[in-house]
Coordinates of N, CA, C and O in Angstrom, one line a residue:
X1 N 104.4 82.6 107.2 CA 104.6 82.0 108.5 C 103.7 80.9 108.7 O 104.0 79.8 109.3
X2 N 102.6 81.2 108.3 CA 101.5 79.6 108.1 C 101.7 78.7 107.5 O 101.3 77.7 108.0
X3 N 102.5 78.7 106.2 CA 103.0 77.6 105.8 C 103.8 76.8 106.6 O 103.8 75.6 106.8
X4 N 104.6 77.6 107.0 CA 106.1 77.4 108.0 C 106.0 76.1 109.3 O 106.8 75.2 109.7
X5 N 104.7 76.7 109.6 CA 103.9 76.2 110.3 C 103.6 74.9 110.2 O 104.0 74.0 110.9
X6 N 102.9 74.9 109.3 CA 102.4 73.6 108.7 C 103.1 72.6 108.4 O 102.8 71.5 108.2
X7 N 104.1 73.1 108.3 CA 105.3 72.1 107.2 C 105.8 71.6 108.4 O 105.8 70.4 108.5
X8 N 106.2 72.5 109.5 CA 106.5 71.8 110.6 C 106.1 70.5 111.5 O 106.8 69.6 111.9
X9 N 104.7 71.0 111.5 CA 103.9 70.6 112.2 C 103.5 69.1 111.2 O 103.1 68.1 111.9
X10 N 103.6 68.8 110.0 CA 103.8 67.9 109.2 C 104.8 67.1 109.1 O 104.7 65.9 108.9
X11 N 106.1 67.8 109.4 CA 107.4 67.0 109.6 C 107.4 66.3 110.9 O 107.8 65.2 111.1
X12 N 106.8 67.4 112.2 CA 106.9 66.4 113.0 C 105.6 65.0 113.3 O 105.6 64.1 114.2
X13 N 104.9 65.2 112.6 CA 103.9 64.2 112.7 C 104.9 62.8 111.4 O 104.9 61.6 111.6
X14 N 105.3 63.3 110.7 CA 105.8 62.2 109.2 C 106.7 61.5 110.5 O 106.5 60.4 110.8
X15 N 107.7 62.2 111.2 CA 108.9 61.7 112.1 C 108.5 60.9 113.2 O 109.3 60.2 113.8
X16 N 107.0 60.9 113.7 CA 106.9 59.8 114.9 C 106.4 58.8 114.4 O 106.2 57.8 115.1
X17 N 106.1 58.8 113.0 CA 105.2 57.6 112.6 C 106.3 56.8 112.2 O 105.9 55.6 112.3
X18 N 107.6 56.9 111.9 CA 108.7 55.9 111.7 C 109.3 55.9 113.4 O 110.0 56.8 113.9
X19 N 108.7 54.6 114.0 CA 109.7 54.1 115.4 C 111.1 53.8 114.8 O 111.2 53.4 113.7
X20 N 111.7 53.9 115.2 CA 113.1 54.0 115.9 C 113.4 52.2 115.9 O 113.2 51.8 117.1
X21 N 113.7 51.4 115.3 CA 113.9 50.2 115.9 C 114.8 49.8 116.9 O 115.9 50.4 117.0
X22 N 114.4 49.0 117.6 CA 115.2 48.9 118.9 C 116.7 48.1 118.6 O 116.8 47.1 117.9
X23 N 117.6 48.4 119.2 CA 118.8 48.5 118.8 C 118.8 46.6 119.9 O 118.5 46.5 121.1
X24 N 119.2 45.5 118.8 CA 119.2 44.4 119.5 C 120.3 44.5 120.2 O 121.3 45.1 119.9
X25 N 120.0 43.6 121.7 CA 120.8 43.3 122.3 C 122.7 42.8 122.2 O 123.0 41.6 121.8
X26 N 123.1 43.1 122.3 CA 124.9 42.1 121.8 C 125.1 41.1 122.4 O 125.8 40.3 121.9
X27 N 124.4 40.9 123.5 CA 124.7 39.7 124.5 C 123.8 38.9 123.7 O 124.3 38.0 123.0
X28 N 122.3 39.1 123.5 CA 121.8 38.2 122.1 C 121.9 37.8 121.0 O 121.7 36.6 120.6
X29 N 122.5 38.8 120.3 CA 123.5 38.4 118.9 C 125.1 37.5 119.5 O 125.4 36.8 118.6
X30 N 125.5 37.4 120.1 CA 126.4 36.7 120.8 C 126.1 35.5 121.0 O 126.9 34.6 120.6
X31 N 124.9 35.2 121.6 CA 124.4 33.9 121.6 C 124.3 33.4 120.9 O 124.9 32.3 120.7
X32 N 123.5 33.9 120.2 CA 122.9 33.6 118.8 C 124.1 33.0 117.6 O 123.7 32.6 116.5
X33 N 125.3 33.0 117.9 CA 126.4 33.1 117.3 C 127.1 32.1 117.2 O 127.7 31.5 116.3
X34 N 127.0 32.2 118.8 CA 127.4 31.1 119.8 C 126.8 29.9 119.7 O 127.4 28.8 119.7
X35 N 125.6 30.0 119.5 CA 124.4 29.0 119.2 C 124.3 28.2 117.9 O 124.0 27.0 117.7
X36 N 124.8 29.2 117.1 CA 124.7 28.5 115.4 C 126.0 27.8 115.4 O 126.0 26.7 114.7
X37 N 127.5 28.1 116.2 CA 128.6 27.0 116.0 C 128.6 25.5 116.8 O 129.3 24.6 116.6
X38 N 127.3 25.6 118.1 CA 126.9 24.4 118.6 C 125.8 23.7 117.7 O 125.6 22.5 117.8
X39 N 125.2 24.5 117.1 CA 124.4 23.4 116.0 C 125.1 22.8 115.0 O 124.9 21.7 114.6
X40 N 126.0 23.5 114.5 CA 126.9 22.9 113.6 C 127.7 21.6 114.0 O 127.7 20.5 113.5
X41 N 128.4 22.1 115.0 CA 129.1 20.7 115.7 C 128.1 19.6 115.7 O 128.2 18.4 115.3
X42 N 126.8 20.1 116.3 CA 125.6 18.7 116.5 C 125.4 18.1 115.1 O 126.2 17.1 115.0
X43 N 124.8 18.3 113.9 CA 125.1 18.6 112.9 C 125.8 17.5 112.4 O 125.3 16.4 112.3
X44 N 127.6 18.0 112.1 CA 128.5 17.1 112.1 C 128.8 15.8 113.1 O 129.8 15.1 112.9
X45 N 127.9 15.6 114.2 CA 127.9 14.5 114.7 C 126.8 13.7 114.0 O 127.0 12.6 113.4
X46 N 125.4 14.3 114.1 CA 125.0 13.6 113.9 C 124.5 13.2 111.9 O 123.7 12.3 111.5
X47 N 125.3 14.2 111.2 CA 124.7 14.3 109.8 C 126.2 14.2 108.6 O 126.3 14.0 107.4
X48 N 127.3 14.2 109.6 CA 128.6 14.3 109.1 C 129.0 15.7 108.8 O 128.3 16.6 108.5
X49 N 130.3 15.6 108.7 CA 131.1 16.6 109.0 C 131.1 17.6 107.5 O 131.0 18.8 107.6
X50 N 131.2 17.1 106.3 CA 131.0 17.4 104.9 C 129.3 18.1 105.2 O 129.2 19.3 105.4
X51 N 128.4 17.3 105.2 CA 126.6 17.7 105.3 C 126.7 19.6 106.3 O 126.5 20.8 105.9
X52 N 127.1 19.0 107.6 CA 126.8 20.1 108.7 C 128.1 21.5 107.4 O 127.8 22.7 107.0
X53 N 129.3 20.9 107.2 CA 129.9 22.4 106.6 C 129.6 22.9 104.9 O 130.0 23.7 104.1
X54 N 128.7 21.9 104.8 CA 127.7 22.8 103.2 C 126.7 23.1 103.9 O 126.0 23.9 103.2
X55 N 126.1 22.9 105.1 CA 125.7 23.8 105.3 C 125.4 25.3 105.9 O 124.4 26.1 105.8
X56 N 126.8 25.1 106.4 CA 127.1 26.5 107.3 C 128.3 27.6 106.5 O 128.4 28.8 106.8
X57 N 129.0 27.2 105.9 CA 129.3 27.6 104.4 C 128.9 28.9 104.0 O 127.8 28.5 103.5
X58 N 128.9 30.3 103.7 CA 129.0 30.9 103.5 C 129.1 31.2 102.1 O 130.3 31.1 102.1
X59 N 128.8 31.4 101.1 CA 129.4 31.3 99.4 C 130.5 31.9 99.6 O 131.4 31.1 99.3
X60 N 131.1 32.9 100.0 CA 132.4 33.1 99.9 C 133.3 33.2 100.8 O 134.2 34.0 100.9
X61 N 132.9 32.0 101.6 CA 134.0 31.4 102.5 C 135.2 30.8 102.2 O 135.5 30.2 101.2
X62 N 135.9 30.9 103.4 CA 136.9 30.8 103.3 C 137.9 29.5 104.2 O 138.1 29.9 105.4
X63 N 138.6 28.2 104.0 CA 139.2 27.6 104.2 C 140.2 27.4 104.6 O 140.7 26.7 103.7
X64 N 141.1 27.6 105.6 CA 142.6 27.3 105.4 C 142.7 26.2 106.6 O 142.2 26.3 107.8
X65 N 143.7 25.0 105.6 CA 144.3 24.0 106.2 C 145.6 24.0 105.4 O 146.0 24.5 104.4
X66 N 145.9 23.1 106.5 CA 147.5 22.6 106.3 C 148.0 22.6 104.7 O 147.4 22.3 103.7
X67 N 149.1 22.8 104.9 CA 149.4 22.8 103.2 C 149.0 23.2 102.1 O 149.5 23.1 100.9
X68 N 148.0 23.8 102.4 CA 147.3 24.6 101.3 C 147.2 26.1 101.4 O 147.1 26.8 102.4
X69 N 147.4 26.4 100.1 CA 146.7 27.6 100.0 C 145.3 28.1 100.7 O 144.3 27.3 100.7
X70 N 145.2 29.4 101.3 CA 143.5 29.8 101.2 C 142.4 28.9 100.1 O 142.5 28.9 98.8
X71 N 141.6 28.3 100.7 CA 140.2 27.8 99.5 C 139.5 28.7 99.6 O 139.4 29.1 100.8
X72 N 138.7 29.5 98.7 CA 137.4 30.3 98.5 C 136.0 30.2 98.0 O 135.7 29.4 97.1
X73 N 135.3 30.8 98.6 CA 134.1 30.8 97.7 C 133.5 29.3 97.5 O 133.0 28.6 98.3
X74 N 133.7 29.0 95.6 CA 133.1 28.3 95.0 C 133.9 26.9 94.9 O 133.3 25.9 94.6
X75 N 135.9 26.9 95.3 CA 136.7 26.2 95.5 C 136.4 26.0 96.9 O 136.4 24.8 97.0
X76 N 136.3 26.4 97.8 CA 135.8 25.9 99.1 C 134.6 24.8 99.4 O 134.7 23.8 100.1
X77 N 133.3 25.4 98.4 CA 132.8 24.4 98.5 C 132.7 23.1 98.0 O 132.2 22.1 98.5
X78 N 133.3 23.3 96.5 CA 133.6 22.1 95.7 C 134.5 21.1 96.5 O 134.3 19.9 96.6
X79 N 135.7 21.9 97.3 CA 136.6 21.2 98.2 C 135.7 20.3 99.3 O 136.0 19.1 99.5
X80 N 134.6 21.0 100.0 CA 134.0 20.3 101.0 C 133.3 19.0 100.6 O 133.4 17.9 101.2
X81 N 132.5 19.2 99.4 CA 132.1 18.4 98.5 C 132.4 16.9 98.1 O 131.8 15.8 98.0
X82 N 134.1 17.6 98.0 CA 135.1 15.9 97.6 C 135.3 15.3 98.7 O 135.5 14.1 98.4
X83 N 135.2 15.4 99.9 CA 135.7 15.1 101.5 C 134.8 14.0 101.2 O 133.8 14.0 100.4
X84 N 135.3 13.0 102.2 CA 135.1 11.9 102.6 C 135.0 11.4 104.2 O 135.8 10.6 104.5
X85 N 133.9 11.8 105.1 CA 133.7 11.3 106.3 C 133.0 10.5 107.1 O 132.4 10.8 108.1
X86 N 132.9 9.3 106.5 CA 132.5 7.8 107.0 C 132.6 7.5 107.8 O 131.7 7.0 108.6
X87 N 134.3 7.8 107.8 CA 135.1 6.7 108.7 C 135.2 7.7 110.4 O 135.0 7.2 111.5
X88 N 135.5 8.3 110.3 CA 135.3 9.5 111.9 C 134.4 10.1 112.0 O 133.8 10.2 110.9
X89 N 133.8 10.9 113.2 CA 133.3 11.5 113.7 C 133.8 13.3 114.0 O 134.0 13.6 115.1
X90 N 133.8 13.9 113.3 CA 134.5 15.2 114.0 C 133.2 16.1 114.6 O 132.1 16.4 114.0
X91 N 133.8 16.4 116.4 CA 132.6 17.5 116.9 C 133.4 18.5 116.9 O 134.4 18.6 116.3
X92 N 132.6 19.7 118.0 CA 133.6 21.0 118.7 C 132.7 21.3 119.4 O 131.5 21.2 119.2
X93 N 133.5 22.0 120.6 CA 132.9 22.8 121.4 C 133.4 24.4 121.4 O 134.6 24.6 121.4
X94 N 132.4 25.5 121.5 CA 133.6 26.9 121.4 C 133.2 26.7 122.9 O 132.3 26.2 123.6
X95 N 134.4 27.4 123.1 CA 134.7 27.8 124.3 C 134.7 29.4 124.9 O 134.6 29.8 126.0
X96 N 134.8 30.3 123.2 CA 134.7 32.1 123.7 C 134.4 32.7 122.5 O 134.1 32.0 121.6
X97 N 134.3 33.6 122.4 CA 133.9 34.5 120.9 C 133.6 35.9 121.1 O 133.3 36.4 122.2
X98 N 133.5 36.5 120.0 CA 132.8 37.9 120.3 C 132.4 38.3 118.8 O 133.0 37.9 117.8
X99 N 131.3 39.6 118.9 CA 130.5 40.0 118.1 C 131.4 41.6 117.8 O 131.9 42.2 118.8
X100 N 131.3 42.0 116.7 CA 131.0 43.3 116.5 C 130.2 44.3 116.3 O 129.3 44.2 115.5
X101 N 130.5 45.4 117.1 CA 129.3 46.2 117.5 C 128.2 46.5 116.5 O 127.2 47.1 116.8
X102 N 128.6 46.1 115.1 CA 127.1 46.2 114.0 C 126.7 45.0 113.7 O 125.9 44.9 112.8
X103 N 127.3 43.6 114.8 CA 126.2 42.6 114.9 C 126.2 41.4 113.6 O 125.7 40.3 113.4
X104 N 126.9 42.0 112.9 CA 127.0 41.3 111.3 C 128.2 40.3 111.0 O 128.4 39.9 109.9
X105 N 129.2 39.9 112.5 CA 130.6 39.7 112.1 C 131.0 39.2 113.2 O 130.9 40.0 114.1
X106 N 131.4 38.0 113.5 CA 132.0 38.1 115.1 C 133.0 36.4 114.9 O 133.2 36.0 113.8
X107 N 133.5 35.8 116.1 CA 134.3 34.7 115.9 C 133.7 33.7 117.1 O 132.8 34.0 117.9
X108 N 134.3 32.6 116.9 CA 134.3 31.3 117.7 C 135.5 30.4 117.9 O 135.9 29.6 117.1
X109 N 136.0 30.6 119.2 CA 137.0 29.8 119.2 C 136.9 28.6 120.5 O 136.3 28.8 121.5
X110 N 137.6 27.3 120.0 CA 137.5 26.4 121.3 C 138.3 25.0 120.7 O 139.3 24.9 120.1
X111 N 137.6 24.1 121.1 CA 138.5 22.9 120.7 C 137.4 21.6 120.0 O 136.3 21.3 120.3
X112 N 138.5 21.0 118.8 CA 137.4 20.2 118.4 C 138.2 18.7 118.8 O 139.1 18.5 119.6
X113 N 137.3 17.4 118.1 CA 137.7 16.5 118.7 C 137.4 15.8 117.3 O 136.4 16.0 116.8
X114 N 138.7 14.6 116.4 CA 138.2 14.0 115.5 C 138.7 12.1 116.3 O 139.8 11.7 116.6
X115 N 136.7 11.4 116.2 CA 137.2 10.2 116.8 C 136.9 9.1 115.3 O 135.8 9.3 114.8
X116 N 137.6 8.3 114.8 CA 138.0 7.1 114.2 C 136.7 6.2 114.6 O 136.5 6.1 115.8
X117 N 135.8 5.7 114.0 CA 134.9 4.7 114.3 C 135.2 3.6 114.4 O 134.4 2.7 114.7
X118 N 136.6 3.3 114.1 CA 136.8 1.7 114.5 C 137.6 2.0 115.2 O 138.2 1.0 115.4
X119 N 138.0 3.0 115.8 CA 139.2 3.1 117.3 C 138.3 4.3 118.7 O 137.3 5.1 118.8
X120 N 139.5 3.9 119.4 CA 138.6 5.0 120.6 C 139.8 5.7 120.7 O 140.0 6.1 121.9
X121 N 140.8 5.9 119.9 CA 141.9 7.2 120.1 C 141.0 8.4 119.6 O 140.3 8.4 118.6
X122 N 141.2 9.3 120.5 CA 140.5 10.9 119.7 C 141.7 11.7 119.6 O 142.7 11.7 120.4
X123 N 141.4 12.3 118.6 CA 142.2 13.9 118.4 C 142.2 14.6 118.6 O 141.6 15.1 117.6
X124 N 142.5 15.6 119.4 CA 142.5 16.9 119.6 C 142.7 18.1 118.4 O 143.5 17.9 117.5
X125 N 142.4 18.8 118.5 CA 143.0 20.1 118.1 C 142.2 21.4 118.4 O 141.3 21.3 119.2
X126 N 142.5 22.7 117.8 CA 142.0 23.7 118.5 C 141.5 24.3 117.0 O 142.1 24.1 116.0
X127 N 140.4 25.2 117.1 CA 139.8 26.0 116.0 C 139.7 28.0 116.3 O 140.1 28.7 117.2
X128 N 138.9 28.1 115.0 CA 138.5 29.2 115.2 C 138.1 29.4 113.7 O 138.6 29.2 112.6
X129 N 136.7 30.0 114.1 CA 135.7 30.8 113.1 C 135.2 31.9 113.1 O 135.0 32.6 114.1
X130 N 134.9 32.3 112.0 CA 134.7 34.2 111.6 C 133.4 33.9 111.2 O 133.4 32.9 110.5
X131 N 132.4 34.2 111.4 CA 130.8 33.8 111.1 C 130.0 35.3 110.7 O 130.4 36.4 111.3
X132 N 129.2 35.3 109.9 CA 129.1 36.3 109.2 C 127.6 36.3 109.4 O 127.0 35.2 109.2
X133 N 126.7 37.4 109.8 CA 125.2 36.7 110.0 C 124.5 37.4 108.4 O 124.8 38.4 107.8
X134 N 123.4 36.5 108.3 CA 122.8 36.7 106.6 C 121.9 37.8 106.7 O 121.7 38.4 107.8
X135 N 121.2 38.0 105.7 CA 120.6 38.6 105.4 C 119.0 38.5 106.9 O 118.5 39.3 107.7
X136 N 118.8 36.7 106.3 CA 117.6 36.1 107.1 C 118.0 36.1 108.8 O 117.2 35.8 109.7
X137 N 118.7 36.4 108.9 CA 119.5 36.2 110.9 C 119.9 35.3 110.5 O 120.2 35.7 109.4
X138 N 120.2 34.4 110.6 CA 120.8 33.0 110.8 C 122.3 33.4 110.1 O 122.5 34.1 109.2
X139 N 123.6 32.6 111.1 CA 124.7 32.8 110.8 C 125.4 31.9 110.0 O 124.7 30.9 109.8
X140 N 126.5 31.9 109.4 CA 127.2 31.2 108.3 C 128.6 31.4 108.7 O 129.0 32.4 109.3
X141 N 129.3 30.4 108.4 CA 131.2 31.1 108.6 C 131.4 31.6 107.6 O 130.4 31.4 106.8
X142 N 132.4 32.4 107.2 CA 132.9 33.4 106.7 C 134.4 32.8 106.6 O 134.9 33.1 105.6
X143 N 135.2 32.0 107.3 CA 136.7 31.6 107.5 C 136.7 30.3 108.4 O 136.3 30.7 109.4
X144 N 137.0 29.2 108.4 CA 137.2 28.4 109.1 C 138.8 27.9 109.4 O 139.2 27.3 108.4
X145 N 139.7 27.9 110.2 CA 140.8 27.3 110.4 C 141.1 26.3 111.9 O 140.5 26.5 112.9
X146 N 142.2 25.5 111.7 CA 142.3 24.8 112.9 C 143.4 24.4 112.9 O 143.8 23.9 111.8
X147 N 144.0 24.4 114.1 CA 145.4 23.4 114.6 C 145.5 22.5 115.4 O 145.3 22.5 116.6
X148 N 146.0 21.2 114.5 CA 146.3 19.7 115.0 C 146.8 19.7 116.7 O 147.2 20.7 117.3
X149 N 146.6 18.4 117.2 CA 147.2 18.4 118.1 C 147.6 19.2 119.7 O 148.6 19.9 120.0
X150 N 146.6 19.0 120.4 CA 146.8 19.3 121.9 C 146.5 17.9 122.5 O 146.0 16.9 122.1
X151 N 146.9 18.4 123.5 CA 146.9 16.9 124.9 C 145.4 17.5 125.7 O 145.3 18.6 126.3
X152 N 144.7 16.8 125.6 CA 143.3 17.6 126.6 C 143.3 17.3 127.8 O 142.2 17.5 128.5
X153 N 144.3 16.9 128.3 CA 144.2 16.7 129.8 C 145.1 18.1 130.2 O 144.9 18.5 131.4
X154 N 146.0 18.8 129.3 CA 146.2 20.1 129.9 C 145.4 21.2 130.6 O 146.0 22.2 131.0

């Protein structure tokens, strides 16, 4: 019964010395989410559109545009790589998103805008991203896609 005792009284001392980590907030991981697809856009304004998506890139992210198959991974970034963005500007704004309740996975959707440096026509279209958070916190996409064409005065 003394041992019994002991062992107890050992287990519960071994069990308060590991705290409990506090379960982060969602509305902070949300942000935070939220926050890494407006740095990106900044980013791509100010560093180009190729620079800002090597570096938000994911290694085994994922690509789909027009006409193409899915790009992956190590074809995703080789693809980014060959791009050519001199001549326009592409930003975005999200407009909504959401997290999953283990914090590790969530989306971004809103609208981007690609403007021509020798014209002042802009383009519309609309996006959406799957962002994957790393190991370090900091987020990466996971899937990037988007469709051409809206009127933004709608």
């Amino acid at each position: 019964m003394k041992n019994l005792s002991l062992l107890l009284i050992i287990s519960i001392s071994l069990l308060s010395c590991f705290k409990k980590k506090p379960k982060e907030d969602m509305v902070d991981i949300k942000m935070s989410m939220m926050d890494a697809d407006r740095e990106f856009s900044k980013m791509s304004e100010l560093k180009g559109m190729k620079a800002a998506f090597m570096e938000y890139i994911d290694s085994n992210g994922v690509l789909l545009r027009p006409n193409s198959k899915p790009i992956i991974g190590g074809e995703a970034i080789f693809y980014i790589s060959q791009g050519e963005d001199s001549s326009y500007t592409m930003t975005w704004d999200p407009k909504g998103g959401s997290v999953a309740q283990s914090g590790d996975l969530g989306y971004t959707y809103g609208i981007y805008s690609i403007k021509p440096k020798k014209s002042e026509t802009v383009q519309y279209g609309t996006y959406v991203s799957i962002w994957k958070r790393q190991p370090d916190g900091k987020w990466k996409f996971a899937l990037d896609t988007g469709n051409e064409g809206i009127d933004i005065a709608e």
